[in-house]
Amino acid sequence: MIRDITLGQYYQTDSVIHRLDPRVKLVTTLAFIISLFIVDNAAGYIIAGLFLAVVIKLSNVPVKFMMRGMKSIAFLLVIAVVFNLFLTQGEVVFSIWKLQITKEGIRLAIMMAVRLVFLIMGSSVMTLTTTPNNLTDGLEKILNPLKAIKVPVHEISMMMSIALRFIPILLEETDKIMKAQIARGADFESGNLLKKVKSMVPLLVPLFISAFRRANDLATAMEARCYRGGEHRTKMKPLIYSKRDFMAYGTVCVYLALCVGIGRMLF
Amino acid sequence: MSIVLEHVNHIYESGTAMEFPALTDINLVIPDGQFIGLIGHTGSGKSTLVQHLNGLLKPTGGKIYYNGSDINADGYNKKELRSKVGLVFQYPEHQLFEIDVFTDVCFGPRNLGLDKKEVELRAYAALKQVGLSDEYFYQSPFDLSGGQKRRVAIAGVLAMKPEVLILDEPTAGLDPKGRDEILDQIAKLREETGMTVILVSHSMEDVAKYVDRIIVMNKSRVLYDDEPKKVFSHYKELEAVGLAAPQITYIMQALKEKGLPVDTEITSVAEARTAILNALADKSRSR
Ligand SMILES: Nc1ncnc2c1ncn2[C@@H]1O[C@H](COP(=O)(O)OP(=O)(O)OP(=O)(O)O)[C@@H](O)[C@H]1O
Ligand SMILES: [Mg+2]
């Protein structure tokens, strides 16, 4: 149940995408997200969809696994669609009671849904194919120039990497505590909203306690190994671009050009 | 009145690269009132198996029956099942959450929909059964020692008055004294109530003294399922799968190899003592 949330989870396997430099994947993901907001016609979304499909295919992550992540945003998706559908002004197609569905509304709703799904899938591909450590290494390297203006880049990326690492751990813990309380007759599903919120107490209290305990242990372990932050720290595996990475950058440029060319200009 | 498992399989993360068979073709009959030790190396599937018995996990194949009805059939009352088959998790102290010990133990029976008086009576009785003295009842559960927390957690399940009590490694991380106390209490409890008890552990030594039957798991399968002394006679095979028979078994086997005709099918130090004395007496008589 709770394990269905795939956001921030790494899928262990071997593929071209897995082997790419994390910087490439970060930049590509950013470019992909931007492209979703550039394009505004069907052709553009088809290009984006194709690009995403090819990357997913190359990543060797089963589509079924990717889809599990979608379940968790289904609610958000429904809200976005409903709001756009009913609250957009324009040419009325048909109306139910006081609610009017407009042509513009349908268009916007579809666009929002596609954008949201692509957005989540695009960023899931990145987290599914990159270990959290690799990801933050890449981020640190990209943001390195900001050190000149006193941004604590290393500390930020360290915090991020710890936060990402803790997501699956806490999910697992949630699963365990939930099961333990269900074994004691707890009911997390039925009842009205108030009852549901109340039933969360037996889950949340142990979860917070365990999170604090883990954070404390981690801090102690890091200090015991003389961690002092970014000063004078070197990497065991420094990030170095290879030919594959430059090819990937090239592909992304072509993709962006296509998006601007077809998805924006042509109608 | 019993639990029956027929060809139960469980595969985690089925259909992904992390696919892992945690249970393979498990067939078991657990009659009423038996005291069972479930033993296996880390990762052999013990916790996965016990979570099937109260319906927390659904088998990916096979059937589980409790008192004759399929627990995974549509419309089966799982909530009632969970009050009948009580499961105490590994590190159960992590599930405590109430402001004081007594209220926490009340959580289980309250969920059964009993009235306040009955709930409190049961909680009180359960706390007594695990040997926790009154002075701790109104303390925060987080201020207790590890062993005391564990008792509170066990009481939390006992208060539901289960017919079957399953304890997943109740002694993990306790000192020898705490371990013996908890195990003795469980044995006493079982004698008093006659409930079925399944004790999960990875130490034969711990359970040998108490149980009537040992189920050994290895790599998702049941390797042995027999009386303790019969299981221990496979001590060489047990070693091959990362387990060990009690030390006393080794001593008896060594004595036999050296020519003392002792009975090697014993499970405790006390039995060993009688067996050795008998063997020595026989020997001196025949000389
Ligand atoms: N939720 C899960 N998802 C995926 N794999 C799991 C999950 N839970 C357990 N496993 C795997 O299934 C196997 C059996 O786990 P299980 O917890 O049943 O072992 P165990 O015999 O209880 O071990 P231990 O003595 O360490 O408690 C392990 O290899 C574990 O990695
Ligand atoms: Mg276990």
XYZ file of C-alpha atoms and ligand atoms in Angstrom:
586
model
C 0.000 0.000 0.000
C 2.320 2.706 1.245
C 5.136 1.332 -0.885
C 3.338 2.423 -4.017
C 4.846 5.862 -3.649
C 7.793 5.680 -6.008
C 8.880 9.294 -5.789
C 12.515 9.504 -4.733
C 13.026 5.788 -5.068
C 15.878 4.231 -6.973
C 15.231 1.276 -9.254
C 18.266 -0.975 -9.315
C 19.106 -2.214 -12.793
C 21.552 -1.474 -15.580
C 20.811 0.764 -18.562
C 22.233 3.601 -20.645
C 20.165 6.042 -18.636
C 21.453 4.651 -15.345
C 25.029 5.129 -16.529
C 24.610 8.762 -17.614
C 26.294 11.463 -15.569
C 23.809 12.774 -12.968
C 24.417 16.339 -14.207
C 23.119 15.326 -17.618
C 20.020 13.839 -16.054
C 19.379 16.903 -13.911
C 19.756 19.267 -16.863
C 17.632 17.032 -19.077
C 14.880 16.832 -16.494
C 14.899 20.604 -16.130
C 14.857 21.018 -19.908
C 11.973 18.563 -20.146
C 9.957 20.416 -17.533
C 10.594 23.726 -19.296
C 9.633 22.172 -22.611
C 6.277 21.146 -21.151
C 5.517 24.789 -20.505
C 6.816 25.969 -23.875
C 4.672 23.775 -26.065
C 1.013 24.619 -26.477
C -0.322 22.426 -29.212
C -0.985 18.737 -29.700
C 2.051 18.161 -31.911
C 4.298 19.537 -29.193
C 2.838 17.176 -26.588
C 3.275 14.271 -28.962
C 6.957 15.132 -29.300
C 7.325 15.385 -25.529
C 5.482 12.095 -25.105
C 7.706 10.356 -27.627
C 10.832 11.719 -25.977
C 9.617 10.496 -22.572
C 8.619 7.089 -23.975
C 12.036 6.569 -25.556
C 13.836 7.528 -22.348
C 11.631 5.211 -20.269
C 12.224 2.399 -22.736
C 15.994 2.961 -22.573
C 15.944 3.073 -18.774
C 14.792 -0.560 -18.424
C 12.417 0.459 -15.622
C 9.160 -1.480 -16.080
C 6.278 0.803 -17.035
C 4.194 -0.961 -14.390
C 6.607 0.254 -11.748
C 6.432 3.825 -13.047
C 2.659 3.700 -13.057
C 2.561 2.815 -9.372
C 3.917 6.285 -8.695
C 1.013 7.816 -10.572
C -1.525 6.423 -8.135
C -0.298 8.748 -5.433
C -0.977 11.834 -7.553
C -4.315 10.645 -8.902
C -6.153 12.876 -6.410
C -4.181 15.967 -7.445
C -4.824 15.133 -11.050
C -8.574 14.901 -10.538
C -8.663 18.253 -8.747
C -6.649 19.961 -11.480
C -8.871 18.564 -14.192
C -12.142 19.383 -12.430
C -11.145 22.967 -11.634
C -9.970 23.677 -15.149
C -12.982 22.024 -16.662
C -15.564 24.027 -14.757
C -13.923 27.320 -13.939
C -12.637 28.376 -17.342
C -14.566 31.125 -19.101
C -15.322 30.873 -22.796
C -17.503 29.308 -25.427
C -20.016 27.026 -23.663
C -20.196 23.476 -24.956
C -22.803 22.208 -22.538
C -23.941 22.951 -19.003
C -25.111 20.874 -16.058
C -27.206 22.790 -13.541
C -25.095 25.911 -12.766
C -21.841 24.464 -13.994
C -20.676 25.248 -17.476
C -18.179 23.333 -19.479
C -16.433 25.418 -22.082
C -14.310 24.565 -25.066
C -11.387 26.393 -23.495
C -12.016 24.496 -20.268
C -11.758 21.105 -21.950
C -8.581 22.174 -23.703
C -7.020 23.460 -20.500
C -8.064 20.406 -18.507
C -6.505 18.026 -21.014
C -3.362 20.137 -21.159
C -3.073 20.262 -17.373
C -3.550 16.513 -17.039
C -0.964 15.714 -19.709
C 1.490 18.206 -18.240
C 1.102 16.855 -14.749
C 1.475 13.240 -15.802
C 4.521 14.009 -17.946
C 6.018 16.133 -15.194
C 5.766 13.411 -12.586
C 6.900 10.697 -14.965
C 9.814 12.794 -16.210
C 11.105 13.471 -12.720
C 10.443 9.863 -11.656
C 12.673 8.648 -14.462
C 15.467 10.745 -13.021
C 15.072 9.536 -9.434
C 14.450 5.953 -10.490
C 17.667 5.786 -12.493
C 19.954 7.807 -10.227
C 20.993 6.917 -6.709
C 20.309 9.761 -4.269
C 24.023 10.107 -3.636
C 24.778 10.475 -7.297
C 21.975 12.945 -7.707
C 23.181 15.266 -4.993
C 26.769 14.935 -6.203
C 25.573 16.163 -9.560
C 23.603 18.981 -7.997
C 26.549 20.053 -5.924
C 28.783 20.181 -8.968
C 26.264 22.138 -11.028
C 25.695 24.666 -8.267
C 29.382 24.947 -7.454
C 29.790 28.427 -9.004
C 27.337 29.746 -6.399
C 29.948 29.162 -3.721
C 31.523 32.391 -4.915
C 28.537 34.306 -3.547
C 28.677 32.371 -0.232
C 25.849 29.916 -0.908
C 26.511 26.793 1.236
C 26.243 24.487 -1.741
C 27.789 21.456 -0.098
C 25.579 21.694 2.977
C 22.453 22.091 0.888
C 23.243 19.078 -1.234
C 24.145 17.036 1.829
C 20.800 17.881 3.408
C 19.054 16.931 0.213
C 20.837 13.646 -0.055
C 19.955 12.762 3.530
C 16.334 13.767 3.009
C 16.106 11.642 -0.126
C 17.766 8.721 1.590
C 15.245 8.920 4.406
C 12.161 8.727 2.198
C 12.268 4.961 1.603
C 13.381 4.306 5.172
C 10.471 6.234 6.602
C 8.055 4.613 4.176
C 9.222 1.208 5.301
C 8.898 2.265 8.915
C 5.389 3.597 8.273
C 4.447 0.288 6.725
C 5.772 -1.620 9.718
C 4.083 0.555 12.351
C 0.833 0.531 10.414
C 0.875 -3.260 10.337
C 1.683 -3.457 14.021
C -1.263 -1.202 14.875
C -3.596 -3.044 12.499
C -2.604 -6.215 14.347
C -3.886 -4.457 17.464
C -7.199 -3.794 15.781
C -6.518 -0.264 14.520
C -8.533 0.826 11.512
C -6.981 3.343 9.137
C -9.548 3.176 6.389
C -13.137 3.478 7.503
C -14.916 6.317 9.292
C -15.360 10.002 8.554
C -12.560 12.531 8.155
C -12.297 13.370 11.847
C -12.120 9.715 12.777
C -9.508 9.096 10.120
C -7.335 11.949 11.367
C -7.671 10.630 14.913
C -6.717 7.139 13.802
C -3.429 8.561 12.518
C -2.158 9.273 16.023
C -1.048 5.683 16.707
C 0.874 5.854 13.447
C 2.370 9.332 13.629
C 3.639 9.323 17.202
C 5.850 6.234 16.778
C 6.890 7.454 13.334
C 8.113 10.820 14.605
C 9.898 9.227 17.510
C 11.647 6.851 15.178
C 12.540 9.646 12.739
C 14.125 11.702 15.516
C 15.979 8.698 16.815
C 17.338 7.945 13.357
C 18.332 11.547 12.730
C 20.138 11.611 16.041
C 21.954 8.357 15.309
C 22.967 9.602 11.902
C 24.356 12.841 13.291
C 26.381 10.922 15.846
C 27.664 8.508 13.215
C 28.700 11.362 10.940
C 30.503 13.184 13.712
C 32.214 9.984 14.791
C 33.676 9.842 11.293
C 34.936 13.409 11.559
C 32.459 14.974 9.165
C 32.881 18.751 9.283
C 31.054 19.986 6.202
C 32.377 20.914 2.783
C 35.768 22.464 3.560
C 38.701 20.521 2.070
C 36.514 17.571 1.179
C 37.487 15.497 -1.831
C 35.450 12.942 -3.708
C 36.212 9.260 -4.021
C 34.502 9.117 -7.393
C 34.699 12.567 -9.008
C 32.160 13.185 -11.764
C 33.733 13.222 -15.229
C 31.825 13.620 -18.491
C 32.204 10.886 -21.097
C 31.301 10.777 -24.777
C 27.889 9.327 -23.915
C 27.061 12.389 -21.852
C 27.885 14.850 -24.641
C 25.708 12.852 -27.002
C 22.879 13.078 -24.496
C 23.306 16.853 -24.263
C 23.161 17.011 -28.067
C 19.921 15.025 -28.110
C 18.374 17.312 -25.525
C 19.271 20.379 -27.612
C 17.626 18.838 -30.666
C 14.566 17.992 -28.578
C 14.256 21.540 -27.262
C 14.634 22.958 -30.752
C 11.849 20.659 -31.970
C 9.614 21.713 -29.099
C 10.095 25.390 -29.830
C 9.851 24.893 -33.578
C 6.835 22.637 -33.796
C 5.143 22.821 -30.418
C 5.040 26.605 -30.279
C 5.197 28.120 -33.763
C 3.159 25.768 -35.935
C -0.543 25.360 -35.569
C -9.928 -25.351 15.599
C -6.597 -24.780 13.956
C -4.597 -22.918 11.358
C -3.924 -24.682 8.081
C -1.591 -23.462 5.357
C -1.801 -25.034 1.920
C 0.915 -24.404 -0.668
C 1.408 -20.844 0.497
C 3.738 -18.698 -1.593
C 4.720 -15.089 -1.164
C 6.756 -13.096 -3.651
C 7.750 -9.532 -2.741
C 7.908 -6.866 -5.458
C 6.535 -9.305 -7.967
C 7.195 -8.285 -11.568
C 10.137 -5.974 -10.870
C 13.873 -6.465 -10.852
C 13.724 -6.697 -7.044
C 11.386 -9.690 -7.172
C 12.065 -11.865 -4.146
C 10.404 -15.137 -3.155
C 10.041 -14.925 0.629
C 7.825 -18.004 1.020
C 7.799 -21.038 -1.224
C 5.232 -23.820 -0.970
C 4.563 -23.698 2.769
C 2.302 -26.462 4.075
C 1.571 -26.471 7.787
C -1.093 -27.529 10.233
C -1.086 -25.721 13.549
C -3.460 -27.436 15.987
C -4.870 -25.742 19.083
C -2.770 -25.427 22.174
C 0.575 -26.280 20.658
C 3.735 -24.394 21.638
C 5.723 -23.960 18.452
C 9.175 -22.568 17.787
C 9.694 -21.047 14.345
C 13.397 -20.927 13.686
C 15.410 -19.674 10.743
C 18.389 -17.668 9.674
C 18.028 -13.914 9.026
C 15.956 -13.373 5.898
C 14.576 -16.913 5.773
C 10.992 -15.623 5.749
C 9.861 -16.060 9.366
C 8.354 -12.605 9.754
C 6.730 -12.875 6.347
C 5.150 -16.187 7.330
C 3.685 -14.998 10.626
C 2.197 -11.901 8.997
C 0.181 -14.238 6.813
C -1.390 -15.959 9.788
C -3.434 -12.915 10.833
C -4.098 -11.701 7.319
C -1.705 -8.731 7.283
C -0.091 -10.109 4.155
C -1.958 -11.890 1.406
C -0.265 -14.938 -0.067
C 0.616 -14.589 -3.734
C -0.363 -18.242 -4.030
C -2.026 -20.882 -1.876
C -4.648 -20.798 0.869
C -4.746 -20.187 4.596
C -7.575 -21.487 6.763
C -8.434 -20.466 10.304
C -10.895 -22.811 11.971
C -11.859 -24.121 8.580
C -12.580 -20.853 6.766
C -10.374 -19.283 4.126
C -9.120 -16.034 5.663
C -8.511 -14.383 2.309
C -11.975 -15.096 0.958
C -14.170 -12.070 0.195
C -16.154 -10.901 3.175
C -14.067 -12.706 5.766
C -13.933 -10.643 8.931
C -10.230 -9.805 9.183
C -10.714 -7.602 12.211
C -12.109 -10.478 14.192
C -9.307 -12.704 12.929
C -6.753 -10.227 14.256
C -8.313 -10.321 17.684
C -8.131 -14.130 17.625
C -4.621 -14.388 16.210
C -2.520 -11.902 18.164
C 0.756 -10.906 16.576
C 3.528 -9.175 18.483
C 5.951 -7.656 16.004
C 9.715 -7.681 16.008
C 10.805 -4.702 18.170
C 7.216 -4.124 19.315
C 8.295 -1.210 21.515
C 8.295 0.874 18.327
C 4.504 0.746 18.240
C 3.897 2.417 21.624
C 2.300 5.837 21.398
C -0.019 6.652 24.296
C 0.641 9.015 27.164
C 0.934 6.217 29.686
C 1.494 2.488 29.786
C -2.011 1.583 30.870
C -3.751 3.609 28.140
C -1.480 2.095 25.544
C -2.419 -1.431 26.556
C -6.093 -0.388 26.399
C -5.721 0.445 22.694
C -6.200 -3.141 21.469
C -9.290 -4.117 23.486
C -10.833 -0.674 22.888
C -10.570 -1.305 19.147
C -12.612 -4.457 19.685
C -15.493 -2.225 20.770
C -15.663 -3.476 24.367
C -17.014 -1.260 27.111
C -14.654 0.816 29.212
C -14.775 -1.406 32.264
C -14.012 -4.577 30.357
C -11.206 -2.811 28.477
C -9.570 -1.713 31.713
C -9.975 -5.100 33.348
C -8.303 -6.763 30.409
C -5.481 -4.227 30.299
C -4.843 -4.684 33.990
C -4.836 -8.472 33.692
C -2.539 -8.372 30.660
C -0.015 -6.121 32.380
C -0.031 -8.476 35.352
C 0.440 -11.454 33.035
C 3.633 -10.006 31.574
C 4.901 -9.296 35.076
C 4.935 -5.511 35.045
C 4.391 -4.037 38.475
C 1.814 -1.358 39.251
C 4.321 1.441 39.742
C 4.904 1.647 35.985
C 1.251 1.729 34.915
C 0.951 5.490 34.760
C 4.405 6.285 33.453
C 5.073 7.317 29.884
C 5.959 4.189 27.892
C 8.956 6.049 26.484
C 10.583 6.326 29.908
C 10.788 2.563 30.401
C 13.759 0.310 29.750
C 13.903 -1.798 26.585
C 12.731 -4.953 28.335
C 9.877 -3.170 30.079
C 8.723 -1.568 26.832
C 8.679 -4.982 25.239
C 6.474 -6.293 28.056
C 4.060 -3.425 27.603
C 3.863 -4.157 23.876
C 3.218 -7.844 24.522
C 0.542 -6.926 27.044
C -1.025 -4.701 24.380
C -1.690 -7.799 22.290
C -2.541 -10.095 25.211
C -5.267 -7.677 26.299
C -7.161 -8.629 23.159
C -7.371 -12.182 24.563
C -6.155 -13.951 21.428
C -6.574 -17.696 20.940
C -3.249 -17.826 19.153
C -0.312 -15.720 20.274
C 2.521 -15.138 17.823
C 5.686 -13.462 19.043
C 8.231 -12.357 16.451
C 11.647 -12.511 18.126
C 10.408 -11.338 21.514
C 13.904 -11.554 22.960
C 15.888 -9.710 20.268
C 18.229 -7.206 21.857
C 17.542 -8.219 25.467
C 20.140 -9.308 28.005
C 20.158 -12.988 29.099
C 18.184 -12.236 32.248
C 15.536 -10.221 30.424
C 15.348 -12.926 27.796
C 14.805 -15.738 30.293
C 12.237 -13.723 32.208
C 10.171 -13.002 29.126
C 10.348 -16.580 27.859
C 9.453 -17.990 31.294
C 6.499 -15.638 31.484
C 5.278 -16.722 28.059
C 5.575 -20.383 29.024
C 3.676 -19.744 32.248
C 1.002 -17.819 30.410
C 0.552 -20.637 27.975
C 0.176 -23.131 30.799
C -2.479 -20.998 32.448
C -4.530 -20.171 29.370
C -3.814 -23.115 27.068
C -3.503 -20.812 24.076
C -1.505 -21.706 20.993
C 1.872 -19.960 21.023
C 4.218 -19.484 18.089
C 7.618 -18.205 19.071
C 9.840 -16.860 16.300
C 13.535 -16.923 17.012
C 16.856 -17.650 15.421
C 18.259 -19.364 18.422
C 17.445 -23.028 19.069
C 18.924 -22.635 22.515
C 16.228 -20.107 23.441
C 13.247 -22.170 22.441
C 14.464 -25.755 23.035
C 13.459 -25.653 26.679
C 9.855 -24.590 26.072
C 8.355 -25.745 22.781
C 6.658 -29.022 21.709
C 7.465 -28.565 18.067
C 10.087 -26.783 15.993
C 9.625 -25.539 12.456
C 12.921 -24.717 10.778
C 12.862 -22.358 7.811
C 15.600 -21.957 5.283
C 15.578 -19.762 2.186
C 11.792 -19.323 2.090
C 11.035 -23.035 2.623
C 10.252 -25.272 5.593
C 13.322 -27.432 6.154
C 12.281 -29.414 9.252
C 9.029 -29.645 11.147
C 9.238 -31.997 14.100
C 9.732 -32.460 17.829
C 12.749 -30.551 19.135
C 14.891 -33.609 19.802
C 14.260 -34.975 16.310
C 15.165 -31.627 14.780
C 18.340 -31.395 16.838
C 19.494 -34.771 15.600
C 20.033 -33.025 12.250
C 22.579 -30.771 13.899
C 25.053 -31.141 11.053
C 22.496 -30.046 8.441
C 21.366 -27.224 10.697
C 24.904 -25.914 10.810
C 25.052 -25.953 7.038
C 22.151 -23.478 6.927
C 23.645 -21.136 9.499
C 21.796 -22.425 12.568
C 23.005 -24.517 15.459
C 21.515 -27.091 17.789
C 21.784 -26.316 21.509
C 25.304 -26.759 22.860
C 24.167 -29.643 25.000
C 23.370 -31.633 21.830
C 26.964 -31.289 20.736
C 28.266 -32.456 24.088
C 26.037 -35.530 24.042
C 27.031 -36.379 20.485
C 30.710 -36.046 21.411
C 30.247 -38.294 24.446
C 28.563 -40.912 22.292
C 31.378 -40.783 19.766
C 33.867 -41.306 22.587
C 32.046 -44.484 23.550
C 29.662 -43.451 26.356
C 26.257 -44.887 25.363
C 24.178 -41.810 26.233
C 20.791 -40.930 24.845
C 21.477 -38.050 22.409
C 17.841 -37.091 21.994
C 17.681 -34.612 24.834
C 16.901 -30.926 24.814
C 17.923 -29.499 28.155
C 20.847 -29.491 30.557
C 18.751 -31.188 33.234
C 17.844 -34.060 30.892
C 21.460 -34.338 29.841
C 22.539 -34.676 33.458
C 20.192 -37.620 34.063
C 21.162 -39.215 30.768
C 24.885 -39.001 31.533
C 24.447 -40.279 35.100
C 22.343 -43.201 33.837
C 24.885 -44.053 31.181
C 27.721 -43.948 33.722
C 25.753 -46.119 36.165
C 25.020 -48.673 33.430
C 28.654 -48.710 32.489
C 29.971 -49.307 35.994
C 27.313 -51.986 36.597
C 28.215 -53.900 33.469
C 31.887 -53.748 34.337
N 8.301 -5.463 2.293
C 9.272 -6.141 1.673
N 9.596 -5.891 0.390
C 10.554 -6.594 -0.228
N 11.262 -7.580 0.329
C 10.992 -7.882 1.606
C 9.994 -7.176 2.349
N 9.949 -7.699 3.603
C 10.884 -8.665 3.633
N 11.507 -8.793 2.448
C 12.543 -9.779 2.105
O 12.027 -11.072 2.324
C 12.979 -11.894 2.973
C 12.391 -12.510 4.206
O 12.138 -11.494 5.140
P 11.610 -11.779 6.604
O 11.463 -10.461 7.273
O 10.414 -12.646 6.518
O 12.830 -12.573 7.231
P 13.044 -13.108 8.727
O 13.192 -14.569 8.624
O 11.983 -12.571 9.605
O 14.444 -12.462 9.092
P 14.949 -11.813 10.480
O 15.470 -12.925 11.306
O 16.053 -10.904 10.026
O 13.814 -11.070 11.072
C 14.191 -11.021 3.250
O 15.208 -11.371 2.340
C 13.737 -9.619 3.011
O 14.743 -8.880 2.371
Mg 11.901 -11.240 11.146
